[in-house]
Amino acid sequence: ETGVTQTPRHLVMGMTNKKSLKCEQHLGHNAMYWYKQSAKKPLELMFVYNFKEQTENNSVPSRFSPECPNSSHLFLHLHTLQPEDSALYLCASSQTEGGNYGYTFGSGTRLTVV
Amino acid sequence: KNEVEQSPQNLTAQEGEFITINCSYSVGISALHWLQQHPGGGIVSLFMLSSGKKKHGRLIATINIQEKHSSLHITASHPRDSAVYICAVSPRSTGNQFYFGTGTSLTVIP
């Protein structure tokens, strides 16, 4: 374990389902991130939360909805997804005060949309 | 065009070989990171560099800021080194965001 825990590790969902991905860190970091990793593409940043406030939303479709209830937990709510949304979703955290330190990734959730 | 380019995309080596993976970037950066991703998906940070050279075990990372280029070397490679190695840069302009390369998939054959 890296200190960033993601659940579930694998998820298969239909296009009409609603599901949520969870990320938890107890590293004392103040920033958390959602990334999407598709085959043969660079990691794509989806959302950034600093001190629980969303600071970046990189043109992500509204069928992805993030929630950050506190600085240790981050959720990604999924609804009416498309097959092209199948990918590895990675959570990361870091400490941004005074720089950007301790960047740590979780193990990811492998999502398959059928 | 991606801000971070890696080469090669795929690499197969015999156990014991010396391996080099290259990364070139096109933006001013505050730091460059080398990451390792095993088939299970999780990503581990290997190095964070802003200048010079760092060594950890059999891994060596170098960076040339003037040439906007970094290399990751693996000495005496081993099958457990098989993974995807990703170069990522922290641009000076964007605070806590990164630009990522597409990764180099390394397979070390016994």
PDB file of C-alpha atoms in Angstrom:
ATOM      1  CA  GLU A   1       0.000   0.000   0.000  1.00  0.00           C
ATOM      2  CA  THR A   2       1.254   3.456  -0.893  1.00  0.00           C
ATOM      3  CA  GLY A   3      -0.824   5.397   1.617  1.00  0.00           C
ATOM      4  CA  VAL A   4      -3.514   6.143  -0.954  1.00  0.00           C
ATOM      5  CA  THR A   5      -6.244   3.496  -0.997  1.00  0.00           C
ATOM      6  CA  GLN A   6      -8.750   3.122  -3.793  1.00  0.00           C
ATOM      7  CA  THR A   7     -11.862   0.972  -3.829  1.00  0.00           C
ATOM      8  CA  PRO A   8     -13.067  -1.000  -5.603  1.00  0.00           C
ATOM      9  CA  ARG A   9     -10.081  -2.360  -7.533  1.00  0.00           C
ATOM     10  CA  HIS A  10     -12.301  -3.550 -10.363  1.00  0.00           C
ATOM     11  CA  LEU A  11     -15.765  -2.428 -11.428  1.00  0.00           C
ATOM     12  CA  VAL A  12     -18.041  -3.539 -14.230  1.00  0.00           C
ATOM     13  CA  MET A  13     -21.115  -1.429 -14.776  1.00  0.00           C
ATOM     14  CA  GLY A  14     -23.870  -1.027 -17.301  1.00  0.00           C
ATOM     15  CA  MET A  15     -24.500   2.253 -19.067  1.00  0.00           C
ATOM     16  CA  THR A  16     -27.596   2.954 -16.974  1.00  0.00           C
ATOM     17  CA  ASN A  17     -25.982   2.207 -13.601  1.00  0.00           C
ATOM     18  CA  LYS A  18     -24.851   4.636 -10.940  1.00  0.00           C
ATOM     19  CA  LYS A  19     -21.679   3.787  -9.037  1.00  0.00           C
ATOM     20  CA  SER A  20     -19.005   5.565  -7.036  1.00  0.00           C
ATOM     21  CA  LEU A  21     -15.251   5.226  -6.785  1.00  0.00           C
ATOM     22  CA  LYS A  22     -13.619   5.941  -3.446  1.00  0.00           C
ATOM     23  CA  CYS A  23     -10.170   7.232  -2.586  1.00  0.00           C
ATOM     24  CA  GLU A  24      -8.724   7.654   0.884  1.00  0.00           C
ATOM     25  CA  GLN A  25      -5.387   9.037   2.053  1.00  0.00           C
ATOM     26  CA  HIS A  26      -3.978   9.388   5.538  1.00  0.00           C
ATOM     27  CA  LEU A  27      -0.708  11.009   4.547  1.00  0.00           C
ATOM     28  CA  GLY A  28      -1.739  14.446   5.752  1.00  0.00           C
ATOM     29  CA  HIS A  29      -1.784  15.756   2.194  1.00  0.00           C
ATOM     30  CA  ASN A  30      -3.949  18.741   1.333  1.00  0.00           C
ATOM     31  CA  ALA A  31      -4.547  18.058  -2.369  1.00  0.00           C
ATOM     32  CA  MET A  32      -6.224  15.116  -4.094  1.00  0.00           C
ATOM     33  CA  TYR A  33      -6.593  14.283  -7.755  1.00  0.00           C
ATOM     34  CA  TRP A  34      -8.531  12.031 -10.116  1.00  0.00           C
ATOM     35  CA  TYR A  35      -6.765  10.786 -13.251  1.00  0.00           C
ATOM     36  CA  LYS A  36      -7.987   8.701 -16.153  1.00  0.00           C
ATOM     37  CA  GLN A  37      -5.600   6.322 -17.883  1.00  0.00           C
ATOM     38  CA  SER A  38      -6.723   4.917 -21.232  1.00  0.00           C
ATOM     39  CA  ALA A  39      -4.712   2.484 -23.304  1.00  0.00           C
ATOM     40  CA  LYS A  40      -1.834   4.066 -25.253  1.00  0.00           C
ATOM     41  CA  LYS A  41      -2.597   7.558 -23.918  1.00  0.00           C
ATOM     42  CA  PRO A  42      -0.884   9.716 -21.289  1.00  0.00           C
ATOM     43  CA  LEU A  43      -2.523  10.046 -17.918  1.00  0.00           C
ATOM     44  CA  GLU A  44      -5.297  12.636 -18.110  1.00  0.00           C
ATOM     45  CA  LEU A  45      -5.990  14.866 -15.145  1.00  0.00           C
ATOM     46  CA  MET A  46      -9.733  15.023 -14.446  1.00  0.00           C
ATOM     47  CA  PHE A  47     -10.195  16.897 -11.178  1.00  0.00           C
ATOM     48  CA  VAL A  48      -8.061  18.609  -8.545  1.00  0.00           C
ATOM     49  CA  TYR A  49      -9.095  19.447  -5.008  1.00  0.00           C
ATOM     50  CA  ASN A  50      -6.953  21.721  -2.840  1.00  0.00           C
ATOM     51  CA  PHE A  51      -8.042  22.057   0.793  1.00  0.00           C
ATOM     52  CA  LYS A  52     -11.337  20.357  -0.200  1.00  0.00           C
ATOM     53  CA  GLU A  53     -12.087  23.008  -2.819  1.00  0.00           C
ATOM     54  CA  GLN A  54     -12.234  21.999  -6.463  1.00  0.00           C
ATOM     55  CA  THR A  55      -9.608  24.019  -8.283  1.00  0.00           C
ATOM     56  CA  GLU A  56      -9.462  22.282 -11.644  1.00  0.00           C
ATOM     57  CA  ASN A  57     -11.996  20.578 -13.859  1.00  0.00           C
ATOM     58  CA  ASN A  58     -10.363  19.674 -17.132  1.00  0.00           C
ATOM     59  CA  SER A  59     -13.469  19.671 -19.330  1.00  0.00           C
ATOM     60  CA  VAL A  60     -14.701  16.421 -17.889  1.00  0.00           C
ATOM     61  CA  PRO A  61     -18.215  15.323 -18.953  1.00  0.00           C
ATOM     62  CA  SER A  62     -20.914  15.816 -16.352  1.00  0.00           C
ATOM     63  CA  ARG A  63     -21.493  12.071 -16.128  1.00  0.00           C
ATOM     64  CA  PHE A  64     -18.419  12.163 -13.849  1.00  0.00           C
ATOM     65  CA  SER A  65     -19.114  13.996 -10.602  1.00  0.00           C
ATOM     66  CA  PRO A  66     -16.420  14.426  -7.938  1.00  0.00           C
ATOM     67  CA  GLU A  67     -16.992  14.898  -4.236  1.00  0.00           C
ATOM     68  CA  CYS A  68     -14.434  15.778  -1.583  1.00  0.00           C
ATOM     69  CA  PRO A  69     -16.093  15.766   1.863  1.00  0.00           C
ATOM     70  CA  ASN A  70     -12.802  16.265   3.704  1.00  0.00           C
ATOM     71  CA  SER A  71      -9.104  16.409   2.945  1.00  0.00           C
ATOM     72  CA  SER A  72      -8.698  12.632   3.382  1.00  0.00           C
ATOM     73  CA  HIS A  73     -11.497  11.361   1.161  1.00  0.00           C
ATOM     74  CA  LEU A  74     -12.331  11.783  -2.486  1.00  0.00           C
ATOM     75  CA  PHE A  75     -15.150  10.212  -4.467  1.00  0.00           C
ATOM     76  CA  LEU A  76     -15.923   9.980  -8.152  1.00  0.00           C
ATOM     77  CA  HIS A  77     -19.628   9.439  -8.807  1.00  0.00           C
ATOM     78  CA  LEU A  78     -20.438   7.784 -12.107  1.00  0.00           C
ATOM     79  CA  HIS A  79     -23.747   7.751 -13.964  1.00  0.00           C
ATOM     80  CA  THR A  80     -24.889   6.935 -17.493  1.00  0.00           C
ATOM     81  CA  LEU A  81     -21.359   6.181 -18.619  1.00  0.00           C
ATOM     82  CA  GLN A  82     -20.342   5.217 -22.125  1.00  0.00           C
ATOM     83  CA  PRO A  83     -18.188   2.255 -23.203  1.00  0.00           C
ATOM     84  CA  GLU A  84     -15.359   4.684 -24.083  1.00  0.00           C
ATOM     85  CA  ASP A  85     -15.206   5.612 -20.388  1.00  0.00           C
ATOM     86  CA  SER A  86     -13.720   2.178 -19.689  1.00  0.00           C
ATOM     87  CA  ALA A  87     -10.257   2.886 -18.303  1.00  0.00           C
ATOM     88  CA  LEU A  88      -8.075   2.801 -15.216  1.00  0.00           C
ATOM     89  CA  TYR A  89      -9.039   5.592 -12.818  1.00  0.00           C
ATOM     90  CA  LEU A  90      -6.241   6.657 -10.534  1.00  0.00           C
ATOM     91  CA  CYS A  91      -6.401   8.795  -7.430  1.00  0.00           C
ATOM     92  CA  ALA A  92      -3.386  10.708  -6.157  1.00  0.00           C
ATOM     93  CA  SER A  93      -2.593  13.056  -3.306  1.00  0.00           C
ATOM     94  CA  SER A  94       0.144  15.533  -2.524  1.00  0.00           C
ATOM     95  CA  GLN A  95       1.164  18.268  -0.154  1.00  0.00           C
ATOM     96  CA  THR A  96       1.158  21.561  -2.016  1.00  0.00           C
ATOM     97  CA  GLU A  97       2.196  24.086   0.609  1.00  0.00           C
ATOM     98  CA  GLY A  98       5.691  25.297  -0.163  1.00  0.00           C
ATOM     99  CA  GLY A  99       5.809  23.357  -3.417  1.00  0.00           C
ATOM    100  CA  ASN A 100       4.309  20.055  -4.528  1.00  0.00           C
ATOM    101  CA  TYR A 101       5.650  17.226  -2.428  1.00  0.00           C
ATOM    102  CA  GLY A 102       5.048  13.591  -1.733  1.00  0.00           C
ATOM    103  CA  TYR A 103       2.955  12.972  -4.830  1.00  0.00           C
ATOM    104  CA  THR A 104       1.464   9.526  -4.196  1.00  0.00           C
ATOM    105  CA  PHE A 105      -0.787   7.446  -6.415  1.00  0.00           C
ATOM    106  CA  GLY A 106      -3.305   4.811  -5.453  1.00  0.00           C
ATOM    107  CA  SER A 107      -3.504   1.426  -7.157  1.00  0.00           C
ATOM    108  CA  GLY A 108      -6.404   2.475  -9.334  1.00  0.00           C
ATOM    109  CA  THR A 109      -9.882   1.208 -10.159  1.00  0.00           C
ATOM    110  CA  ARG A 110     -10.174  -0.714 -13.416  1.00  0.00           C
ATOM    111  CA  LEU A 111     -13.574   0.317 -14.802  1.00  0.00           C
ATOM    112  CA  THR A 112     -15.362  -1.536 -17.574  1.00  0.00           C
ATOM    113  CA  VAL A 113     -18.576  -0.080 -18.981  1.00  0.00           C
ATOM    114  CA  VAL A 114     -20.760  -2.612 -20.791  1.00  0.00           C
TER     115      VAL A 114
ATOM    116  CA  LYS B   1       1.836  17.223 -29.762  1.00  0.00           C
ATOM    117  CA  ASN B   2       2.407  16.008 -26.215  1.00  0.00           C
ATOM    118  CA  GLU B   3       4.522  18.241 -23.992  1.00  0.00           C
ATOM    119  CA  VAL B   4       6.413  15.140 -22.810  1.00  0.00           C
ATOM    120  CA  GLU B   5       7.850  12.592 -25.220  1.00  0.00           C
ATOM    121  CA  GLN B   6       9.352   9.282 -24.190  1.00  0.00           C
ATOM    122  CA  SER B   7      11.419   6.782 -26.102  1.00  0.00           C
ATOM    123  CA  PRO B   8      11.329   3.978 -26.750  1.00  0.00           C
ATOM    124  CA  GLN B   9       7.631   3.110 -26.388  1.00  0.00           C
ATOM    125  CA  ASN B  10       8.424  -0.559 -25.908  1.00  0.00           C
ATOM    126  CA  LEU B  11      11.631  -2.203 -24.819  1.00  0.00           C
ATOM    127  CA  THR B  12      12.583  -5.841 -24.384  1.00  0.00           C
ATOM    128  CA  ALA B  13      15.863  -6.705 -22.697  1.00  0.00           C
ATOM    129  CA  GLN B  14      17.705  -9.776 -21.494  1.00  0.00           C
ATOM    130  CA  GLU B  15      18.265 -10.092 -17.783  1.00  0.00           C
ATOM    131  CA  GLY B  16      21.449  -8.315 -16.782  1.00  0.00           C
ATOM    132  CA  GLU B  17      21.396  -5.745 -19.573  1.00  0.00           C
ATOM    133  CA  PHE B  18      21.862  -2.025 -19.000  1.00  0.00           C
ATOM    134  CA  ILE B  19      18.686  -0.158 -19.922  1.00  0.00           C
ATOM    135  CA  THR B  20      18.106   3.477 -20.819  1.00  0.00           C
ATOM    136  CA  ILE B  21      14.760   5.209 -21.190  1.00  0.00           C
ATOM    137  CA  ASN B  22      14.663   8.771 -22.485  1.00  0.00           C
ATOM    138  CA  CYS B  23      12.329  11.684 -21.828  1.00  0.00           C
ATOM    139  CA  SER B  24      12.192  15.032 -23.607  1.00  0.00           C
ATOM    140  CA  TYR B  25       9.900  17.882 -22.674  1.00  0.00           C
ATOM    141  CA  SER B  26       9.026  21.217 -24.188  1.00  0.00           C
ATOM    142  CA  VAL B  27       8.002  23.427 -21.247  1.00  0.00           C
ATOM    143  CA  GLY B  28       9.835  25.119 -18.405  1.00  0.00           C
ATOM    144  CA  ILE B  29       9.597  22.907 -15.369  1.00  0.00           C
ATOM    145  CA  SER B  30      10.043  23.025 -11.634  1.00  0.00           C
ATOM    146  CA  ALA B  31      10.650  19.265 -11.398  1.00  0.00           C
ATOM    147  CA  LEU B  32      10.629  16.041 -13.379  1.00  0.00           C
ATOM    148  CA  HIS B  33       9.347  12.732 -12.040  1.00  0.00           C
ATOM    149  CA  TRP B  34      10.007   9.164 -13.045  1.00  0.00           C
ATOM    150  CA  LEU B  35       7.140   6.831 -12.171  1.00  0.00           C
ATOM    151  CA  GLN B  36       6.828   3.053 -12.319  1.00  0.00           C
ATOM    152  CA  GLN B  37       3.549   1.309 -13.055  1.00  0.00           C
ATOM    153  CA  HIS B  38       3.271  -2.448 -12.611  1.00  0.00           C
ATOM    154  CA  PRO B  39       0.631  -4.528 -14.429  1.00  0.00           C
ATOM    155  CA  GLY B  40      -1.711  -4.286 -11.421  1.00  0.00           C
ATOM    156  CA  GLY B  41      -2.092  -0.575 -12.167  1.00  0.00           C
ATOM    157  CA  GLY B  42      -0.637   1.181  -9.137  1.00  0.00           C
ATOM    158  CA  ILE B  43       1.947   3.879  -9.757  1.00  0.00           C
ATOM    159  CA  VAL B  44       5.033   4.376  -7.622  1.00  0.00           C
ATOM    160  CA  SER B  45       7.213   7.448  -7.694  1.00  0.00           C
ATOM    161  CA  LEU B  46      10.857   6.514  -8.343  1.00  0.00           C
ATOM    162  CA  PHE B  47      12.555   9.900  -8.566  1.00  0.00           C
ATOM    163  CA  MET B  48      11.841  13.594  -8.433  1.00  0.00           C
ATOM    164  CA  LEU B  49      14.588  15.672 -10.088  1.00  0.00           C
ATOM    165  CA  SER B  50      15.183  19.330 -10.623  1.00  0.00           C
ATOM    166  CA  SER B  51      18.854  19.085 -11.564  1.00  0.00           C
ATOM    167  CA  GLY B  52      21.785  16.685 -11.862  1.00  0.00           C
ATOM    168  CA  LYS B  53      21.557  13.032 -11.040  1.00  0.00           C
ATOM    169  CA  LYS B  54      19.968  10.727  -8.469  1.00  0.00           C
ATOM    170  CA  LYS B  55      20.671   7.081  -7.725  1.00  0.00           C
ATOM    171  CA  HIS B  56      18.571   4.547  -5.871  1.00  0.00           C
ATOM    172  CA  GLY B  57      19.806   0.976  -5.900  1.00  0.00           C
ATOM    173  CA  ARG B  58      20.134  -0.113  -9.536  1.00  0.00           C
ATOM    174  CA  LEU B  59      18.211   2.899 -10.812  1.00  0.00           C
ATOM    175  CA  ILE B  60      19.845   6.146 -11.917  1.00  0.00           C
ATOM    176  CA  ALA B  61      18.031   9.235 -13.145  1.00  0.00           C
ATOM    177  CA  THR B  62      19.675  12.217 -14.800  1.00  0.00           C
ATOM    178  CA  ILE B  63      18.343  15.508 -16.049  1.00  0.00           C
ATOM    179  CA  ASN B  64      19.737  18.231 -18.309  1.00  0.00           C
ATOM    180  CA  ILE B  65      17.620  21.320 -17.775  1.00  0.00           C
ATOM    181  CA  GLN B  66      19.209  23.273 -20.652  1.00  0.00           C
ATOM    182  CA  GLU B  67      18.464  20.487 -23.126  1.00  0.00           C
ATOM    183  CA  LYS B  68      15.077  19.665 -21.556  1.00  0.00           C
ATOM    184  CA  HIS B  69      16.000  15.999 -21.391  1.00  0.00           C
ATOM    185  CA  SER B  70      16.086  13.274 -18.765  1.00  0.00           C
ATOM    186  CA  SER B  71      17.163   9.649 -18.786  1.00  0.00           C
ATOM    187  CA  LEU B  72      16.321   6.729 -16.532  1.00  0.00           C
ATOM    188  CA  HIS B  73      18.941   3.992 -16.400  1.00  0.00           C
ATOM    189  CA  ILE B  74      18.555   0.507 -14.958  1.00  0.00           C
ATOM    190  CA  THR B  75      21.749  -1.414 -14.319  1.00  0.00           C
ATOM    191  CA  ALA B  76      21.835  -5.230 -14.149  1.00  0.00           C
ATOM    192  CA  SER B  77      18.187  -5.460 -15.171  1.00  0.00           C
ATOM    193  CA  HIS B  78      15.983  -8.137 -13.656  1.00  0.00           C
ATOM    194  CA  PRO B  79      12.586  -9.588 -14.669  1.00  0.00           C
ATOM    195  CA  ARG B  80      10.993  -7.814 -11.690  1.00  0.00           C
ATOM    196  CA  ASP B  81      11.921  -4.510 -13.364  1.00  0.00           C
ATOM    197  CA  SER B  82       9.294  -5.304 -16.010  1.00  0.00           C
ATOM    198  CA  ALA B  83       6.808  -2.456 -15.826  1.00  0.00           C
ATOM    199  CA  VAL B  84       5.742   0.732 -17.554  1.00  0.00           C
ATOM    200  CA  TYR B  85       8.002   3.695 -16.784  1.00  0.00           C
ATOM    201  CA  ILE B  86       6.380   7.096 -17.043  1.00  0.00           C
ATOM    202  CA  CYS B  87       8.055  10.477 -17.218  1.00  0.00           C
ATOM    203  CA  ALA B  88       6.077  13.403 -15.786  1.00  0.00           C
ATOM    204  CA  VAL B  89       6.949  17.074 -15.479  1.00  0.00           C
ATOM    205  CA  SER B  90       5.667  19.770 -13.149  1.00  0.00           C
ATOM    206  CA  PRO B  91       5.466  22.883 -15.334  1.00  0.00           C
ATOM    207  CA  ARG B  92       6.506  26.124 -13.648  1.00  0.00           C
ATOM    208  CA  SER B  93       3.272  27.715 -14.808  1.00  0.00           C
ATOM    209  CA  THR B  94       0.701  25.282 -13.431  1.00  0.00           C
ATOM    210  CA  GLY B  95       1.413  24.729  -9.758  1.00  0.00           C
ATOM    211  CA  ASN B  96       0.442  21.221  -8.769  1.00  0.00           C
ATOM    212  CA  GLN B  97      -0.415  19.782 -12.169  1.00  0.00           C
ATOM    213  CA  PHE B  98       1.665  17.475 -14.329  1.00  0.00           C
ATOM    214  CA  TYR B  99       2.236  16.686 -17.968  1.00  0.00           C
ATOM    215  CA  PHE B 100       2.759  12.967 -18.517  1.00  0.00           C
ATOM    216  CA  GLY B 101       4.522  10.954 -21.169  1.00  0.00           C
ATOM    217  CA  THR B 102       2.774   7.932 -22.653  1.00  0.00           C
ATOM    218  CA  GLY B 103       5.167   5.594 -20.888  1.00  0.00           C
ATOM    219  CA  THR B 104       7.786   3.037 -21.871  1.00  0.00           C
ATOM    220  CA  SER B 105       6.771  -0.579 -21.503  1.00  0.00           C
ATOM    221  CA  LEU B 106       9.793  -2.601 -20.370  1.00  0.00           C
ATOM    222  CA  THR B 107       9.966  -6.392 -20.434  1.00  0.00           C
ATOM    223  CA  VAL B 108      13.049  -8.075 -19.010  1.00  0.00           C
ATOM    224  CA  ILE B 109      13.418 -11.685 -20.102  1.00  0.00           C
ATOM    225  CA  PRO B 110      15.196 -14.191 -17.826  1.00  0.00           C
TER     226      PRO B 110
END
